[in-house]
Short mmCIF file of N, CA and C in Angstrom, two decimals:
data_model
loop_
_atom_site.label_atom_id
_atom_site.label_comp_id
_atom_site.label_asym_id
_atom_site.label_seq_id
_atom_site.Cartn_x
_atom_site.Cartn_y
_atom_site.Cartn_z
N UNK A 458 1.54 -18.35 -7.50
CA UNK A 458 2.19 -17.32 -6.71
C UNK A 458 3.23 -18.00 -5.81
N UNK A 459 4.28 -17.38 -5.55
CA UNK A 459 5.43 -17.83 -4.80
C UNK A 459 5.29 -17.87 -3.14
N UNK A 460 5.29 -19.06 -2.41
CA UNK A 460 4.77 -19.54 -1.22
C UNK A 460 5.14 -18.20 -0.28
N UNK A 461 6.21 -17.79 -0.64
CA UNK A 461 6.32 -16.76 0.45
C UNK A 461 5.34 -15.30 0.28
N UNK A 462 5.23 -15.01 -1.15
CA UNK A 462 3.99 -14.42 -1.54
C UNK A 462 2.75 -14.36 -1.27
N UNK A 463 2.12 -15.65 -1.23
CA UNK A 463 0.89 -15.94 -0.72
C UNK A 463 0.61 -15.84 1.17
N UNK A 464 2.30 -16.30 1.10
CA UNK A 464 1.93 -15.81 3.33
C UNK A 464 2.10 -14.16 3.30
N UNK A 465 2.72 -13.60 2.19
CA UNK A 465 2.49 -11.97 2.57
C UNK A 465 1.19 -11.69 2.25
N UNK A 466 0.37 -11.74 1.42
CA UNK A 466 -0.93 -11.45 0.83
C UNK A 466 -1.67 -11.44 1.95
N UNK A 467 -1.86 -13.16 2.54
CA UNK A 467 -2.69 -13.17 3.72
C UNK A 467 -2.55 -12.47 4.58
N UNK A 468 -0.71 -11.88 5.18
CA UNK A 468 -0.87 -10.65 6.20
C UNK A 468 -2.07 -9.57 5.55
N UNK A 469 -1.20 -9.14 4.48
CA UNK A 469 -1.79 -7.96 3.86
C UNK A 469 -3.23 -7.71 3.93
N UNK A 470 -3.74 -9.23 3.14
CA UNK A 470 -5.33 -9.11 3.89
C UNK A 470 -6.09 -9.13 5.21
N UNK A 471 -5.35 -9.82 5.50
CA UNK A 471 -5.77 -9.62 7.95
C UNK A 471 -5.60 -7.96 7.77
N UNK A 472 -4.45 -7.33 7.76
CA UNK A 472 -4.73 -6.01 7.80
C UNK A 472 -5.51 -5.05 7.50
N UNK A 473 -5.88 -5.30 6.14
CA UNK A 473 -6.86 -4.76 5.77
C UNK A 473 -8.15 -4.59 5.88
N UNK A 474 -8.66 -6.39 6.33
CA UNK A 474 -9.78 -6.20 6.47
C UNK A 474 -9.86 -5.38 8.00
N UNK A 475 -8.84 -5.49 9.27
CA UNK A 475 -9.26 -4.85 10.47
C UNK A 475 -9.37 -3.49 10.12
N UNK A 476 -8.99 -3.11 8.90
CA UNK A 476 -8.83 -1.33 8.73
C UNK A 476 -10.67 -1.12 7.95
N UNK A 477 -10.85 -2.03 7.24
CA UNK A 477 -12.15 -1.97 7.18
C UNK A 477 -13.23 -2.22 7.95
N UNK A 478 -12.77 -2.70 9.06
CA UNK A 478 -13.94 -2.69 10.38
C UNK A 478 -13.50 -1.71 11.23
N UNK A 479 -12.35 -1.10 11.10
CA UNK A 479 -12.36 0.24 11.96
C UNK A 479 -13.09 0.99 11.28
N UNK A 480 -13.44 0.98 9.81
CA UNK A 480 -14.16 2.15 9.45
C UNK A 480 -15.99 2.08 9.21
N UNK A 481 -16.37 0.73 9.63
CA UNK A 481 -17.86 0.45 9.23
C UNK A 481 -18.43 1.42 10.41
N UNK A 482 -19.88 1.52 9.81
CA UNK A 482 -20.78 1.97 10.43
C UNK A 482 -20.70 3.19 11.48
N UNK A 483 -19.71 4.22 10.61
CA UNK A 483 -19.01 5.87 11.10
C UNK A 483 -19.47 6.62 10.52
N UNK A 484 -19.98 7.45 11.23
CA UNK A 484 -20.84 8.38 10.50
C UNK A 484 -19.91 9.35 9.73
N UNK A 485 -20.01 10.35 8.87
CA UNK A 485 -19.05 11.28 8.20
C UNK A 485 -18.21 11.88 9.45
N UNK A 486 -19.09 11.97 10.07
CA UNK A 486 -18.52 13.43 11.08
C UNK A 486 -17.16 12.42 11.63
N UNK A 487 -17.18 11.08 12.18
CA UNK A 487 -16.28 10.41 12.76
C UNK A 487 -15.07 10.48 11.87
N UNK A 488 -15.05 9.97 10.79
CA UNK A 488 -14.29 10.03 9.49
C UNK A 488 -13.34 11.17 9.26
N UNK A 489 -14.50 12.58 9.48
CA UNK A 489 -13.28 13.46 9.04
C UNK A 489 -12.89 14.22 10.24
N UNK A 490 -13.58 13.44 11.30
CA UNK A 490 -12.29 14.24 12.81
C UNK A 490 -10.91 13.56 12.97
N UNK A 491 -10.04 14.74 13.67
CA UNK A 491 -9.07 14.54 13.81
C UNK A 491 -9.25 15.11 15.63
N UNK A 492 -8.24 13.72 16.04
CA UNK A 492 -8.15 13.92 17.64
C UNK A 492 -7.44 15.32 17.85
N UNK A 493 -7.00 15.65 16.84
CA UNK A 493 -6.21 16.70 17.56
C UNK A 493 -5.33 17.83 16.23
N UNK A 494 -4.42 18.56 16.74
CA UNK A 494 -3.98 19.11 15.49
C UNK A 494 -2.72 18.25 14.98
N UNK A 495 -2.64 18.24 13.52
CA UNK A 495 -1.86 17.68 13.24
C UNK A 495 -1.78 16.18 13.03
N UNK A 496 -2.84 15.89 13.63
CA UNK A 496 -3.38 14.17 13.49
C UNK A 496 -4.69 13.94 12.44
N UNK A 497 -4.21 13.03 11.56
CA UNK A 497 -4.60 12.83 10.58
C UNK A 497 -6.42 12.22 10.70
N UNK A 498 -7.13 12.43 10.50
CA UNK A 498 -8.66 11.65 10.30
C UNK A 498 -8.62 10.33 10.14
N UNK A 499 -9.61 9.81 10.17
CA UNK A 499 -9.89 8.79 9.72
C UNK A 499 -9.87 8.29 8.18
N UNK A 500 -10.05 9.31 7.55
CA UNK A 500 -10.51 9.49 5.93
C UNK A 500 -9.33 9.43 5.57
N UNK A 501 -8.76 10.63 5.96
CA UNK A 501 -7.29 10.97 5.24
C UNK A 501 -6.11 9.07 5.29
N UNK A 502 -6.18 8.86 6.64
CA UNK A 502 -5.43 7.60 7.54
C UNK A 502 -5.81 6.33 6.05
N UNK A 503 -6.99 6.33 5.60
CA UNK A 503 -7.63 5.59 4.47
C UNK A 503 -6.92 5.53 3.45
N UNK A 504 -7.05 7.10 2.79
CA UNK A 504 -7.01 7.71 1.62
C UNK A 504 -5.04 7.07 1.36
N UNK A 505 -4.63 7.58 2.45
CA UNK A 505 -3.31 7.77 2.16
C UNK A 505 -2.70 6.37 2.00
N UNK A 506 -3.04 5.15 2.93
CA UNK A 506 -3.03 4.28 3.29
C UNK A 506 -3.31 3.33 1.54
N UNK A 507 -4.73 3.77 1.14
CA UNK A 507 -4.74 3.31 -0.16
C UNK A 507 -3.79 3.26 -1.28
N UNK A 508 -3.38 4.46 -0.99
CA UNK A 508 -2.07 5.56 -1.86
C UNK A 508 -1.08 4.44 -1.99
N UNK A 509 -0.65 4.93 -0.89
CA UNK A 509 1.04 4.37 -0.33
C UNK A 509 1.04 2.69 -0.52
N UNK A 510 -0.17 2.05 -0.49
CA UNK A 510 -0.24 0.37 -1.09
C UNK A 510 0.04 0.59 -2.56
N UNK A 511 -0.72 0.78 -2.84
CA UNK A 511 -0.60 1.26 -4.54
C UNK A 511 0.45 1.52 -5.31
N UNK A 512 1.51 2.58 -4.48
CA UNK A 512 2.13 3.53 -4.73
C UNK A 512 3.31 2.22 -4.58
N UNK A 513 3.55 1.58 -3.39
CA UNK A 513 5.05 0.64 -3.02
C UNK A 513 4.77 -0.50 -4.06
N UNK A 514 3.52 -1.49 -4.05
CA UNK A 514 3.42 -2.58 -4.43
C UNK A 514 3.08 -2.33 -6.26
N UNK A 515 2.61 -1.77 -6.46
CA UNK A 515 1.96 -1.47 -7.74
C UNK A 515 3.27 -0.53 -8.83
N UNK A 516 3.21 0.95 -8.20
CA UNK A 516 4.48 1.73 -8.69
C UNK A 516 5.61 1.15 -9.04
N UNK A 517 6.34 0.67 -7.53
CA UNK A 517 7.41 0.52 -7.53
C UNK A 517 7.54 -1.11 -7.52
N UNK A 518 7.28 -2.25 -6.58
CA UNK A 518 7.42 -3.17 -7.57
C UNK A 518 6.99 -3.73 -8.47
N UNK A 519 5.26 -3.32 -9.26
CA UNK A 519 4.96 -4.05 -10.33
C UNK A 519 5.32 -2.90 -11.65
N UNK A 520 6.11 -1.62 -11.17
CA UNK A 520 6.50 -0.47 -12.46
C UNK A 520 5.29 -0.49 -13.19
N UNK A 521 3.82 -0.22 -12.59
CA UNK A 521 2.93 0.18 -13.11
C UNK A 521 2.83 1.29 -12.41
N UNK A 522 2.94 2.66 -13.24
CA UNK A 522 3.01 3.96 -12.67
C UNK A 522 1.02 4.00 -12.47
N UNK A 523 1.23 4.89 -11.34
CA UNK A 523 -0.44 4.94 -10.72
C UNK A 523 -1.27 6.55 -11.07
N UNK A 524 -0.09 7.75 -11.22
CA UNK A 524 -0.41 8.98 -11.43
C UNK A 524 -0.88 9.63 -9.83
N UNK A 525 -0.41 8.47 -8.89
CA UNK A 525 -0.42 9.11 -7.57
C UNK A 525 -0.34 10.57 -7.19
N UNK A 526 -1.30 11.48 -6.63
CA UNK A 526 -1.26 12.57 -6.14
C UNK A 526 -1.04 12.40 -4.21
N UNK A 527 -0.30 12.23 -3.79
CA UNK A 527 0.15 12.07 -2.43
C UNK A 527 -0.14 13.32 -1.87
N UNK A 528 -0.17 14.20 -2.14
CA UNK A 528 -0.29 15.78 -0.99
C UNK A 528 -1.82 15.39 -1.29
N UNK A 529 -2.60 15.29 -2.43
CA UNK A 529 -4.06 15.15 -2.19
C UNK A 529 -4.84 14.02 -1.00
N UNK A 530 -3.79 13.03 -1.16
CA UNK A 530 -4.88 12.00 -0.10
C UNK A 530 -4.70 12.55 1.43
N UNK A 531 -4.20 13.64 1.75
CA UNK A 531 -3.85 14.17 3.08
C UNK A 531 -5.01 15.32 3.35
N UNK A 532 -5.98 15.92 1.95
CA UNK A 532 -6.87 16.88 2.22
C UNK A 532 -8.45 15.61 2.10
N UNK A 533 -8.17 14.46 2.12
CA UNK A 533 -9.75 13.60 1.81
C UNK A 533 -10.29 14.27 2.92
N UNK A 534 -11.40 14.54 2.77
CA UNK A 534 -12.87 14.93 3.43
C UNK A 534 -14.16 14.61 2.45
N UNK A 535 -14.90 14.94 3.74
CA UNK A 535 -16.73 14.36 3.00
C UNK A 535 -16.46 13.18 1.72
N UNK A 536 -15.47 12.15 2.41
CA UNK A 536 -15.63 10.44 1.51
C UNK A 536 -16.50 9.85 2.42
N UNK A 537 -17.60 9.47 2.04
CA UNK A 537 -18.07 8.48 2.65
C UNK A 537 -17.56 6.63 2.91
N UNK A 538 -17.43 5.89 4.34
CA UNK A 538 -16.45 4.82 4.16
C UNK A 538 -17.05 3.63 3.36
N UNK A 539 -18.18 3.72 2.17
CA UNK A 539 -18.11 2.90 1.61
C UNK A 539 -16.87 3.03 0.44
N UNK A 540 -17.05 4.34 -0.07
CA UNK A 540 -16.02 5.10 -0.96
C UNK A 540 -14.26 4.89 -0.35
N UNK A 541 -14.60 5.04 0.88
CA UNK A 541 -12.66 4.92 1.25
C UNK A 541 -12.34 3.57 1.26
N UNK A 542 -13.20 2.42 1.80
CA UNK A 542 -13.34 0.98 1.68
C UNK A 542 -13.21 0.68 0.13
N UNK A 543 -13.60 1.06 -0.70
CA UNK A 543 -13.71 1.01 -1.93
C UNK A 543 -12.22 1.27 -2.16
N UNK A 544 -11.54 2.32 -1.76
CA UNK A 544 -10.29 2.65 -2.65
C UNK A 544 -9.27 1.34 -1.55
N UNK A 545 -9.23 1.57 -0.88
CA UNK A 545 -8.46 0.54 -0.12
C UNK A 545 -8.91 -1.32 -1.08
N UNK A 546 -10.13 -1.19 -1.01
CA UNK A 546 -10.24 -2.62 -2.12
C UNK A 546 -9.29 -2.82 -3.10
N UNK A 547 -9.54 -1.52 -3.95
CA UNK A 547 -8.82 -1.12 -5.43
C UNK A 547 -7.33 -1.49 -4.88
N UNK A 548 -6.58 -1.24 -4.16
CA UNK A 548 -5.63 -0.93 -4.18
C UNK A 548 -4.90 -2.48 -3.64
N UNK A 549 -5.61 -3.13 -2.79
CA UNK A 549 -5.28 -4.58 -2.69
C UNK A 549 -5.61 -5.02 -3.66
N UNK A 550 -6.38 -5.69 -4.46
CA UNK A 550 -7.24 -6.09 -5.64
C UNK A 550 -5.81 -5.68 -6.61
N UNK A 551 -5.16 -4.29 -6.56
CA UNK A 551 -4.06 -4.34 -7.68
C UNK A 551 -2.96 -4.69 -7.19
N UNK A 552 -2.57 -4.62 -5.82
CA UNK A 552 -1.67 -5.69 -5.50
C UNK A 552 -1.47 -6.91 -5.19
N UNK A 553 -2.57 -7.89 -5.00
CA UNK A 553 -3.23 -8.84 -5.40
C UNK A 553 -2.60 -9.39 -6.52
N UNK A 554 -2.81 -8.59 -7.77
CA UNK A 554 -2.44 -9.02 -9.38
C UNK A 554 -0.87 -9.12 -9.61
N UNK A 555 -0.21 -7.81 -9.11
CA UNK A 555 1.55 -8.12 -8.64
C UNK A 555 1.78 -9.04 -8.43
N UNK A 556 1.19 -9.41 -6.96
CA UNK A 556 1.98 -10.19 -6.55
C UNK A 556 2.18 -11.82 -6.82
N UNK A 557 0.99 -12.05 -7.74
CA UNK A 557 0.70 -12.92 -9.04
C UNK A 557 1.61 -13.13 -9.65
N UNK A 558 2.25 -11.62 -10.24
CA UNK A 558 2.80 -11.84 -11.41
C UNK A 558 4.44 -11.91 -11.13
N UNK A 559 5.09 -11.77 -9.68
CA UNK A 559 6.19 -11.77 -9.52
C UNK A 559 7.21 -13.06 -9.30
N UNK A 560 8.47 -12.67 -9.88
CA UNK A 560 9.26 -13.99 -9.51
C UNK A 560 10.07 -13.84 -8.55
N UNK A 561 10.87 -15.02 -8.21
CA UNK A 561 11.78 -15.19 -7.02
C UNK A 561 13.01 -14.08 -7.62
N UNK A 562 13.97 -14.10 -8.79
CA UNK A 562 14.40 -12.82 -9.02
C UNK A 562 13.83 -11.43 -8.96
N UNK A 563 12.07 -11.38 -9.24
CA UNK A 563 12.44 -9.90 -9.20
C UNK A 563 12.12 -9.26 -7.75
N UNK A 564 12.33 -10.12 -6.79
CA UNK A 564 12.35 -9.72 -5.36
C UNK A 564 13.79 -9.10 -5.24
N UNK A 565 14.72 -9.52 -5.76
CA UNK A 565 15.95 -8.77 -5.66
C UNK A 565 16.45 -7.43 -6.61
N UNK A 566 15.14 -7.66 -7.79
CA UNK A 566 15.72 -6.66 -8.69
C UNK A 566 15.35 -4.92 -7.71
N UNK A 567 15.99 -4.22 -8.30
CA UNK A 567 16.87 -2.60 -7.86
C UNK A 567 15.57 -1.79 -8.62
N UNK A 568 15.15 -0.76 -7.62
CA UNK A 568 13.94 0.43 -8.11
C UNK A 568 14.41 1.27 -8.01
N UNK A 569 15.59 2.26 -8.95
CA UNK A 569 15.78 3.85 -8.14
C UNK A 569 14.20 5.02 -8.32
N UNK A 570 14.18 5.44 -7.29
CA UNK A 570 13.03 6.33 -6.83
C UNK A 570 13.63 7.98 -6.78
N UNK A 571 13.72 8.34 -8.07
CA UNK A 571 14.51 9.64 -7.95
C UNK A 571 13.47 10.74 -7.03
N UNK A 572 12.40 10.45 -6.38
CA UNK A 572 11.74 10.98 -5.79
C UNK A 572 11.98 11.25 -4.25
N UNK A 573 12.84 10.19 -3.86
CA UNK A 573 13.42 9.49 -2.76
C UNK A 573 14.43 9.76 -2.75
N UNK A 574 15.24 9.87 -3.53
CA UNK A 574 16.61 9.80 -3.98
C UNK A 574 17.32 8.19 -3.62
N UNK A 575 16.79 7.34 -3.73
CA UNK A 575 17.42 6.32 -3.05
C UNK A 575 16.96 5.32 -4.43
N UNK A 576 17.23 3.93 -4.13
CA UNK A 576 17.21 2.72 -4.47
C UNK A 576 17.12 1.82 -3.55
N UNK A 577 16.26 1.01 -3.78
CA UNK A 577 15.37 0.06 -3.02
C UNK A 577 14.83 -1.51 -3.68
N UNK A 578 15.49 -2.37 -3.43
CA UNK A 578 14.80 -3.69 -3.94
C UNK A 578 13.48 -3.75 -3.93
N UNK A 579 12.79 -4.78 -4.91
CA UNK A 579 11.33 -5.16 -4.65
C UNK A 579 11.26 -5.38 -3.32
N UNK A 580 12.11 -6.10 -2.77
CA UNK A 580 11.20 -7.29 -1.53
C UNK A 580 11.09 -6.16 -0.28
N UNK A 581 12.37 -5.43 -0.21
CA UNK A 581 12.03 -3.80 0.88
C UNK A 581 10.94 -2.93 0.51
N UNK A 582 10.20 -2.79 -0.83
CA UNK A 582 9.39 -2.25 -1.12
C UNK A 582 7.97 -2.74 -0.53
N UNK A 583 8.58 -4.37 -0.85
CA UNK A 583 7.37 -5.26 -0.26
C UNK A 583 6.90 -5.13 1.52
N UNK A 584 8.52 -5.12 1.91
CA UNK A 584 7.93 -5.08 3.68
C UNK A 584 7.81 -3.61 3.55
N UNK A 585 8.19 -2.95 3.01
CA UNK A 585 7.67 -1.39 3.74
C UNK A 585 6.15 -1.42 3.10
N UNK A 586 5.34 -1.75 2.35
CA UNK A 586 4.39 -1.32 1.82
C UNK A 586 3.62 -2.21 3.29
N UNK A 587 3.77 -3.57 3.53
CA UNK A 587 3.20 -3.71 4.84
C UNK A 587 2.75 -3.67 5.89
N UNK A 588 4.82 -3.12 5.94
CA UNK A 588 4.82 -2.36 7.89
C UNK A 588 4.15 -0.87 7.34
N UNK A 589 3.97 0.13 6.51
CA UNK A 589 3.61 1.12 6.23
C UNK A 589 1.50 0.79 6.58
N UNK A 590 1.51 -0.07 5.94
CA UNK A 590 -0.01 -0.27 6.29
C UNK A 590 -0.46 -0.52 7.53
N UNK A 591 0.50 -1.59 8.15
CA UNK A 591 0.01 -2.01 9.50
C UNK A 591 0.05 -0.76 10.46
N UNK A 592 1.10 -0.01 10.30
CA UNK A 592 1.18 1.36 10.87
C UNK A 592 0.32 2.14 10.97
N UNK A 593 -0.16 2.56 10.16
CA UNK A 593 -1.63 3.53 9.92
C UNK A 593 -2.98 2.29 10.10
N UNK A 594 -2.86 1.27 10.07
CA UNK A 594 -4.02 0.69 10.77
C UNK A 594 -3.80 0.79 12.17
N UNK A 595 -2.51 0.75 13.03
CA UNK A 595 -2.88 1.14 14.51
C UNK A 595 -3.21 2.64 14.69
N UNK A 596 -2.81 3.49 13.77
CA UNK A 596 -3.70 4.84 14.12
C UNK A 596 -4.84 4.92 13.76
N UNK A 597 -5.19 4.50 12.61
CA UNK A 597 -6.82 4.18 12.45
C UNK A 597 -7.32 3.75 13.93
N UNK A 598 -7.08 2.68 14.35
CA UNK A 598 -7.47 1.76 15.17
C UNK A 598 -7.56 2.85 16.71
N UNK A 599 -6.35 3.49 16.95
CA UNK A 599 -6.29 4.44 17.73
C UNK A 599 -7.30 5.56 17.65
N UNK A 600 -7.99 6.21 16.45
CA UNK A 600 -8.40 7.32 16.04
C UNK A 600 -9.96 6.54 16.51
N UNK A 601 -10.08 5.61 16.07
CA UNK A 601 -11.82 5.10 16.04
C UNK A 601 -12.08 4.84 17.66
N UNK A 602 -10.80 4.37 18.18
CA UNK A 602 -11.25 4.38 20.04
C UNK A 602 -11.22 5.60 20.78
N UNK A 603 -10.58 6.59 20.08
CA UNK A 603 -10.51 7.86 20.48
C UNK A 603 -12.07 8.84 20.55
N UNK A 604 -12.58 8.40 18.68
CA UNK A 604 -13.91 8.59 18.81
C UNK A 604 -15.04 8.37 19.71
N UNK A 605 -14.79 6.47 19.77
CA UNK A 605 -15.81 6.09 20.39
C UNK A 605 -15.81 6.49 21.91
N UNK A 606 -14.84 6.99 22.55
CA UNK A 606 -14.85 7.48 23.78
C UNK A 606 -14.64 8.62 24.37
N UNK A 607 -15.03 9.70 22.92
CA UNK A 607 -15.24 10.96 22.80
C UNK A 607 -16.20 11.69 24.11
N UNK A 608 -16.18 12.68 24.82
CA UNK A 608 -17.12 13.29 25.65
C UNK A 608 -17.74 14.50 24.91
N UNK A 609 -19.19 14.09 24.49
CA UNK A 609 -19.90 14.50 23.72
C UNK A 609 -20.91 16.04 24.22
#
């Protein structure tokens, strides 16, 4: 794997694993509250989070289409977090294998996303799939202190 590859991975994994200790030992009910309206759960924050890794690193730069349903990971409820830990695994574990398989050109090669309407290099795919994760791990992170200092 390409040195600069392997220092993204290791972010990727620091992140992940803190998103998996925001979610240990939460009961359902924690999981599928939302602080408020319009603010996403814990589950969903997971679900989507799994998605959108999948979806940047996998989709778009390893052009292994995923059959992503994106409006669905926004209704997750009653997952239990071994199950959302699980999909978040899956989804490093397949970007993991990418980022294996990539070269110093195809960090520059061009993805049009007619979904997006845009075009986007691998390596922007690469930091957004990142900063996109690290993002929703500070709301995770936000959502689980919110819980824990819930007035019951």
């Amino acid at each position: 794997m390409l040195p600069i590859l392997v220092d993204y991975l290791n972010r990727l994994e620091d992140v992940h694993a803190d998103m998996k200790r925001t979610l240990e030992g939460l009961p359902q009910e924690a999981l599928d509250w939302s602080p408020g309206p319009d603010i996403n759960s814990l589950a969903v924050l997971a679900a989507h989070t799994a998605g959108s890794l999948r979806y940047w690193i996998g989709d778009v730069a390893g052009q292994a289409p995923s059959g992503r349903e994106r409006p669905a990971e926004f209704r997750t409820q009653d997952v239990d977090a071994a199950a959302l830990i699980a999909r978040l695994d899956a989804a490093l574990d397949h970007s993991r294998g990418v980022l294996e398989r990539l070269a110093l050109p195809d960090l520059e090669a061009k993805r049009n996303l007619p979904p997006h309407g845009k075009e986007y290099s691998v390596a922007w795919a690469l930091a957004h799939a990142l900063e996109h994760t690290a993002v929703h791990l500070g709301h995770m992170e936000i959502t689980r202190q919110l819980w824990d200092r819930r007035e019951t």
